[in-house]
Structures are given as structure tokens and as C-alpha cells.
Amino acid sequence: MKRTEISALYAGCAQLDGTSVTVCGWVKTIRDSKALGFIELNDGSCFKGVQIVFEESNLSNFKEVTKYNVGSALIVTGKLIVTPNARQPFEIHADEIVLEGASTSDYPLQKKRHSLEFLRTIAHLRPRTNTFSAVFRVRSAAAFAIHKFFNERGFVYSHTPIITSSDAEGAGEMFRVTTLDPKAPPLNEDGTVDFTQDFFEKPTSLTVSGQLEAECMAMAFGKTYTFGPTFRAEKSNTPRHAAEFWMIEPEIAFADLQDDMDLARDMIKSVLSYVLETCPEDMAFFNAHYDKGLIERLNSLIESDFGHITYTEAIEILEKHKEKFEYPVHWGVDLQTEHERFLTEEVFKKPIFVTDYPKEIKAFYMRLNDDGKTVAAVDMLVPGVGEIIGGSQREERLDVLLARMEELGLQPEDYSWYLDLRRYGGSKHAGFGLGFERLIMYMTGVSNIRDMLPFPRTTGSAEF
Amino acid sequence: MKRTEISALYAGCAQLDGTSVTVCGWVKTIRDSKALGFIELNDGSCFKGVQIVFEESNLSNFKEVTKYNVGSALIVTGKLIVTPNARQPFEIHADEIVLEGASTSDYPLQKKRHSLEFLRTIAHLRPRTNTFSAVFRVRSAAAFAIHKFFNERGFVYSHTPIITSSDAEGAGEMFRVTTLDPKAPPLNEDGTVDFTQDFFEKPTSLTVSGQLEAECMAMAFGKTYTFGPTFRAEKSNTPRHAAEFWMIEPEIAFADLQDDMDLARDMIKSVLSYVLETCPEDMAFFNAHYDKGLIERLNSLIESDFGHITYTEAIEILEKHKEKFEYPVHWGVDLQTEHERFLTEEVFKKPIFVTDYPKEIKAFYMRLNDDGKTVAAVDMLVPGVGEIIGGSQREERLDVLLARMEELGLQPEDYSWYLDLRRYGGSKHAGFGLGFERLIMYMTGVSNIRDMLPFPRTTGSAEF
């Protein structure tokens, strides 16, 4: 069977006019009146479906075809006819329609609007809807754009470990990974669990970040990035938190905070450009149905220079407008989304970097500034969302890092390999983290992280 | 600081002859005699380092530089001089050498041969060695080649879930994922563990395969692939088994076993070609130091047509040579590596597909052949390794699938969403799995899976 995908039909319909083609796909809509019927067939190769025209005069199984249910899988052979005056540029006049797989009259995805909440309960079928077809196609394109960006710049893609015996952030609730008997774990004489009998002979968890391991790779390759799943066992039931999500974490050697910001800016511009270029119909759909200003905002980011302000300057500005905010703002507090959006949307009216945050609200590995109070951290804030990327220059000075770890009660022996990077030819280096689902939310205007992952994992939910 | 990477120096040295350049990297070797010294500096941008020549007459800190230890991070500015008669095409005559980060005299990676076993104990430093620099660069290139191959063919990249409440193979030991108190889990009245109090309110594990979820995506997009981590809690302490490894699993709709074989063959040829082309020095290193026939064997696979034999035919051949094998061979047993290698190396002398295995030794979802005894499974066998890819056409017939599940004691209600794919417009479909580390072993000739992963996880070992 020589099959042509619908995306190829759209690309080549002028050349294919009048020729016979075979398309395979699923029935999105079907209707008939007397001796004539119409099927919208979709094969997932692009956002759009193709219109199939079938006639009793031309089709021996016409009557059966009229009874096919929405969702049925069909193999259709027919003549492609260009239709310059119709809504769609061409249609297919069927000479043969073969039922590859039937559907039922109670198929859950009938032609009507379903709520995103309902569709989450049928996550195995929802990729067939317009919204999720577009979300996952954009997700796939964005993932490729990220690999392409880093590959073209000579970054080595590193698969940092998922199961870990360390805790990258020195904080964060983690999932335990174990093969011990859940009911009756082996115990030591003092009554504690005997983890030497666990699979890895010690307690292990799911990683919250590949950064520390990525730093090892940066000290060998100069430039590296991770792109893999990370985990948080936080019972946050919000539209922005999932227990399992994908993160991109580049790490660059011989680089400071400015290099880090340049990289983050170039990356995000590159990814947005790629997706707008390769998924125009999916993006037009989101623009029409989810966020009327979406494409304009993304294009504006691509063309924009980025603002830059320190945390201290940001606080000064925010304090002048404190009556606008729900959360109080003063030097030392972390910025809330409302503060971030005010800065990027109202003050700068473009994307900005905020740098040099108080050390108390940032992780132990961030480089201490000369003021002794702030660290070389950076957040990228974008209109419509707030923070989308967080990064920092890393502390490369062994003595300063050890002092900071002592302040925080971290044990140097737990990080001996990480500290070795400062003992053996350490260099200035920096990196950032981008939550992949947050990026897709920003790019699609769909506002719940549960709709960004094919099968989302959140508190109380690990279906499929 | 305008820095140039060593890969760019090699690419452009003819144009750069006589100009001043700045390179940043780590000292691989250093030696001096009287007023002249030599440093081999590596920055990880390519396999090769660059030779730095430094002279007392030209360098105010000459004496200090001679004392720098191997592993030190340096920033070197100097004149690039093309050296047509030397081993390396150019060298850099240093005008300035800045110590970015010192190393120590007990730096573990001194210039001598280290065993792979020893290097595993310093996995945070081993990417700086020739072998691991090359392994991880090849790994990165191969990952990109895979994404590129599928992207160019219109496959949607799907992130299937890592944490799962189902078991894709209907077998296989799995890691439990939990936030329950390891010592005193909450119990039901009957004394069993109360998993409703666990994070996901049910028992969950780490995935062994994304295939079942990928099938959902294939029924929407027609073509999809996963590329993510998978897990096995098997205490197999062999050079070929890791507890955590990465797997590629494409899934195609409206496709049968032949389409599956075509895709697997095209993919592997494409990935090998890409890596040989983009990593010639890394591959030459493996060919010289790990496997003298490596490049020839890979090129031969690229140019080869692939043989095809059924399992039943394979058994007939193997039975004629049974004296050659350690493991007995007769219809019904699974093929061992010795059998597979005999078939591909001795009988066919090229890569082959073996298809149509007994249903008893294959998974429940593989499509039953008309003989009622075998299933539409396929393994790709390659010289030097044996099986590298395993796949199948999937059972799309609901009644046949249910009967097979009943035979195996699987509960249909545990797979209701998977069965829905057969209720609502199912189509012929097929897919395969490729263990990414096995592929890199095949491509590098390095024979232990612990050396394929930056930070390997195996029984009793989850360091770093």
C-alpha cells in the first residue's frame, strides 16, 4: 500500500491535482445526504484534516460507509481534486473506502466542545482532539528546536542520572526509589531501616535537577546541556506544578553571568522562531482559541532586546507601587508572579533579566557577589507569564563555597565529588534551568501544566 | 574576553595563521626544558587538544607556568602558527597564560593509562579522559542523529511517563516510587500497606517501557517515538545490564512488520552515517584503541542489505550446528547471543532480521500469526553484538488480544485504556525498542554499559 500523508497532500496538492492517492486516517466528522457524503479525515501528520467526498454512484459500500462512526480508522483511495473556490484547497473523491478499524457510537470524542478537565480523564484519546494534537505537535517541535540549538553550538547533550543518592538543591521534597518490602522493610539493630539491603545499598530518590552532574560534564566539554525528566514530591495542587516534568539545563565553562544571559536569550528566541515557522497552523489555532495576543507577543519577544535590572533596583521600583500587590514587597523577599509580571509588562514592556538576588533566597551553589549579600543569580521574566528561566553563575571558589555550605548546614563529605570540580582546574562557569512544560504553556497559551504532558503525574494522579 | 574553541581553530587554522587567539581549556600534559615549555591544552570542543608553546623570553610568569599541574584550567592568548611539517597542523605561541583554576599534584588523571574500572570510581572526572570524552561526544551525536532522523520523517516526539501505575511488559522487576514513611508505612485494618496515603494514592513504579503510551500517541499522530529513561530492578551484574538506561521506542500506525523492519533498518543506517561523519576523530580513536575492525564493520552495515529469516528457519540452521553452542537450541527456546552472532556473522555475514517467534517467549501485545503458534515479532541482529533492536506488529484485534491476556492471567480492567485503542478506530500498527547504551557500545567497541552512561546505576551503585 502506497500511502500519502495529509501534510504531503497539502504541500503538493497543485502537482497532485487529478491523480489517485491513498490516505489513512481517522474520521473526525461524517455526514451524508441522499447519494452524497462527506468525511473529514485526519491522520495527525498536520493540524488539518482532508475532506473526503463519497458518492453512491461511485462506491459499492456507500450504505455501510454512511454508518461508520466518528473515530473509525479508514484507508481511502481516490482522486485528489483542487478546489480553488472552496474553504479547503483540495478534496478527495473516493473510489474506495476500507474500514481499517471500527469505532463505536459512544466514542467519547464526538464533534462538540469538551472541557480540558474532561479530556484529562481520557488522556489516552485526547491527542486526537484539535487542542492536544496541536499541543503535542508544538511540544515535539520545541524539543527538536532545543536539541538543534545546542547541537549547532557544539554543546554535548548529557544524560544525567534520574535515580540519585544526592539532593541537588540541598532542599526539595523527593520521591524515594526502592525495592524493599513496603510493609516489612529490613531493620537495623537500632530499629532504623537497613538501606544496605535496598537495591542500591543506600537510600535513593528521583532527581530534582541534573545540574550538579552537568557541571562535571561542563568541566570536560566546556559546554553541555541536559534535557530529561525531573521530579518534585510536593503536594502543590496548582495549574503550574506537576510531580514529573522535563527540564533543560545547560552549563557553560569559562563563562560568567552575562554569558549565561546571552545564552538564555539566544536559546529562547531560537526556539520560538523555530516553532512559529514549523507549526504555523497549530500556533494560529492557539492564537484564535486560547490567547488572541499570543503570536504577536511571541514575535515581539523574538525581535526585542531584553531589559536588565538588579533585584535591588527591582525592589525599589516595586516598593513605589506596593498598593498594587497582594504580596508585600521589600528587600529580602522572593518575587511573586504579580511582581514579576508588573516589571516585565508595565515597567519595561519587554522581557527582562533580574539579577543579583539576596543569597538567603537562592541555592548554595550560586556565586557570592563582592557585596557579600547577593549572589550572581538571574531570572528571565517574560510578559504574560513572569519567570520562565532561572540560572546563575556557580561558585567556583572552593573556600567561599565551603563557607556557604557550612552556613546552610550542608555536609561537605556529601558533596565531595562536586567540590572536586573546584579542586582540579575549576573555572568560572554558569548555567540555567528551563522548565519545558512552562515553556510550552507560554508558547500555546494553554494554562494548565496537566495539559502539557501526554500523561501528567500530579498529587493523587498517576493514571495510564 | 573573545574566546575561540579548539574545534574552530582546527577548522580555520589556515585563515588564522599568524593571528592572535585566546583559548580556554585544561592542561592535559605540560613539560619544559630550560627557557621553553609545551602544554597540551584541551577544551572538550573536539577530541584533539592544541599545543601551546611558551618561552621565558616572552612570558613574564614563565617560572610559575612551569609549575602548573595537569588538570589546571588556563586562559591562553597567543599567536597561531601553522606548522605544516609537524604532527599537529598548528601550534599557539603564548603571549599570556592566565591560571583560571589551579589543579593539584595528586590530580587523579595524570598522563598514564587508567583502567576503565578505576575511572568508574571517579565518574565526575573521567569525561576529561580520551575514552570518555569520545564516548560521551559520540553519545551526544547519536542522540541528535536519532532526533533528526525521526523529525525529518514527521514523527512526533512523545514524553511518555516515567512514574507509572501500570507494567508495560506484564512482567519485569520494577522500582517502587513512594513518599510513604520507609520504616512505618500506614496500614489498612487487614495489615496491608495503605497506598491511598502514598503520593499518587496507589502503588507506583518506574517505567520499564513507554510503548503502551506511545501506542496512544501513534493512534493520534500516525508516527511517534519516545526517547527517555527506562528502568529495571534486576540484580543482573553483567556488562550489558544497567538499572537505568535510555530507550528509543518508535510506534507507527497503518503499518505492519515489514514497515517496522524498514524503519529500523533506515534508522540505524542513518544514525551510524551521521556519527561517522560528525565524529571522525572520536571514531578513529575507538578503531585504534578498542576495536580494529570497528569502522569497517559500521560502514559495512551502512552499505549492506539486510537478511531476513524466520525464527523457525533459524532454529533449523542452528540445530545443524548444535555442537558449536553452549546453550541447547530447539524450537521454542529464546535465542542466546551465541546463536544470534552465529546467524549474523557465520551464516549471513551481514545484519539480519529474525521474525515470527513463538508466542510463549514474547510479550502479550504482539500480533498473533495465522499459525496460532508464532507472533509478528522481529529482532535485528548485527555482527559483533547479536540482537540490537526488538520489535513487533501489535495485536490490533480486540478479541484476539483479550484471549491472549486471559491465557497469561492479565486482568483486562488493568489495561482498559490500552484496550480502548482497539475499540475506537484501531489500526494495524507496529514499533520497536532500541536500547540506546547498547547502540553506543556497538558504535564505540567499548564493551561495558557502565562506561556508556555518565553516572551509571547498577546493583549496589548509585554514586554521584
Short mmCIF file of N, CA and C in Angstrom, two decimals, chain A residues 423-425, chain B residues 67-72 102-111:
data_model
loop_
_atom_site.label_atom_id
_atom_site.label_comp_id
_atom_site.label_asym_id
_atom_site.label_seq_id
_atom_site.Cartn_x
_atom_site.Cartn_y
_atom_site.Cartn_z
N ARG A 423 38.62 21.74 43.00
CA ARG A 423 40.00 21.41 43.41
C ARG A 423 40.89 21.17 42.20
N TYR A 424 40.28 20.66 41.13
CA TYR A 424 41.06 20.23 39.97
C TYR A 424 40.70 21.06 38.74
N GLY A 425 41.30 22.24 38.64
CA GLY A 425 41.10 23.04 37.43
C GLY A 425 39.70 23.58 37.28
N LYS B 67 55.23 25.34 36.72
CA LYS B 67 54.82 24.58 37.91
C LYS B 67 53.33 24.21 37.90
N TYR B 68 52.59 24.67 36.90
CA TYR B 68 51.17 24.33 36.86
C TYR B 68 50.99 22.82 36.76
N ASN B 69 50.00 22.34 37.46
CA ASN B 69 49.74 20.90 37.45
C ASN B 69 48.84 20.48 36.29
N VAL B 70 48.94 19.23 35.94
CA VAL B 70 48.00 18.64 34.99
C VAL B 70 46.58 18.84 35.54
N GLY B 71 45.66 19.20 34.67
CA GLY B 71 44.28 19.42 35.09
C GLY B 71 43.94 20.88 35.32
N SER B 72 44.97 21.75 35.38
CA SER B 72 44.70 23.17 35.63
C SER B 72 43.91 23.78 34.49
N ALA B 102 43.54 26.39 39.52
CA ALA B 102 44.70 25.50 39.72
C ALA B 102 44.24 24.06 39.88
N SER B 103 45.14 23.14 39.64
CA SER B 103 44.93 21.74 39.98
C SER B 103 46.01 21.36 41.00
N THR B 104 45.99 20.13 41.41
CA THR B 104 46.95 19.71 42.45
C THR B 104 47.86 18.63 41.89
N SER B 105 48.94 18.39 42.60
CA SER B 105 49.89 17.39 42.10
C SER B 105 49.33 15.97 42.24
N ASP B 106 48.30 15.82 43.07
CA ASP B 106 47.70 14.48 43.18
C ASP B 106 46.43 14.34 42.34
N TYR B 107 46.26 15.21 41.38
CA TYR B 107 45.14 15.10 40.44
C TYR B 107 45.10 13.67 39.89
N PRO B 108 43.95 13.02 39.96
CA PRO B 108 43.91 11.58 39.64
C PRO B 108 44.19 11.24 38.18
N LEU B 109 44.02 12.20 37.27
CA LEU B 109 44.18 11.87 35.85
C LEU B 109 45.54 12.31 35.32
N GLN B 110 46.59 11.75 35.88
CA GLN B 110 47.93 12.01 35.35
C GLN B 110 48.08 11.29 34.01
N LYS B 111 49.08 11.71 33.25
CA LYS B 111 49.28 11.11 31.93
C LYS B 111 49.77 9.67 32.08
#
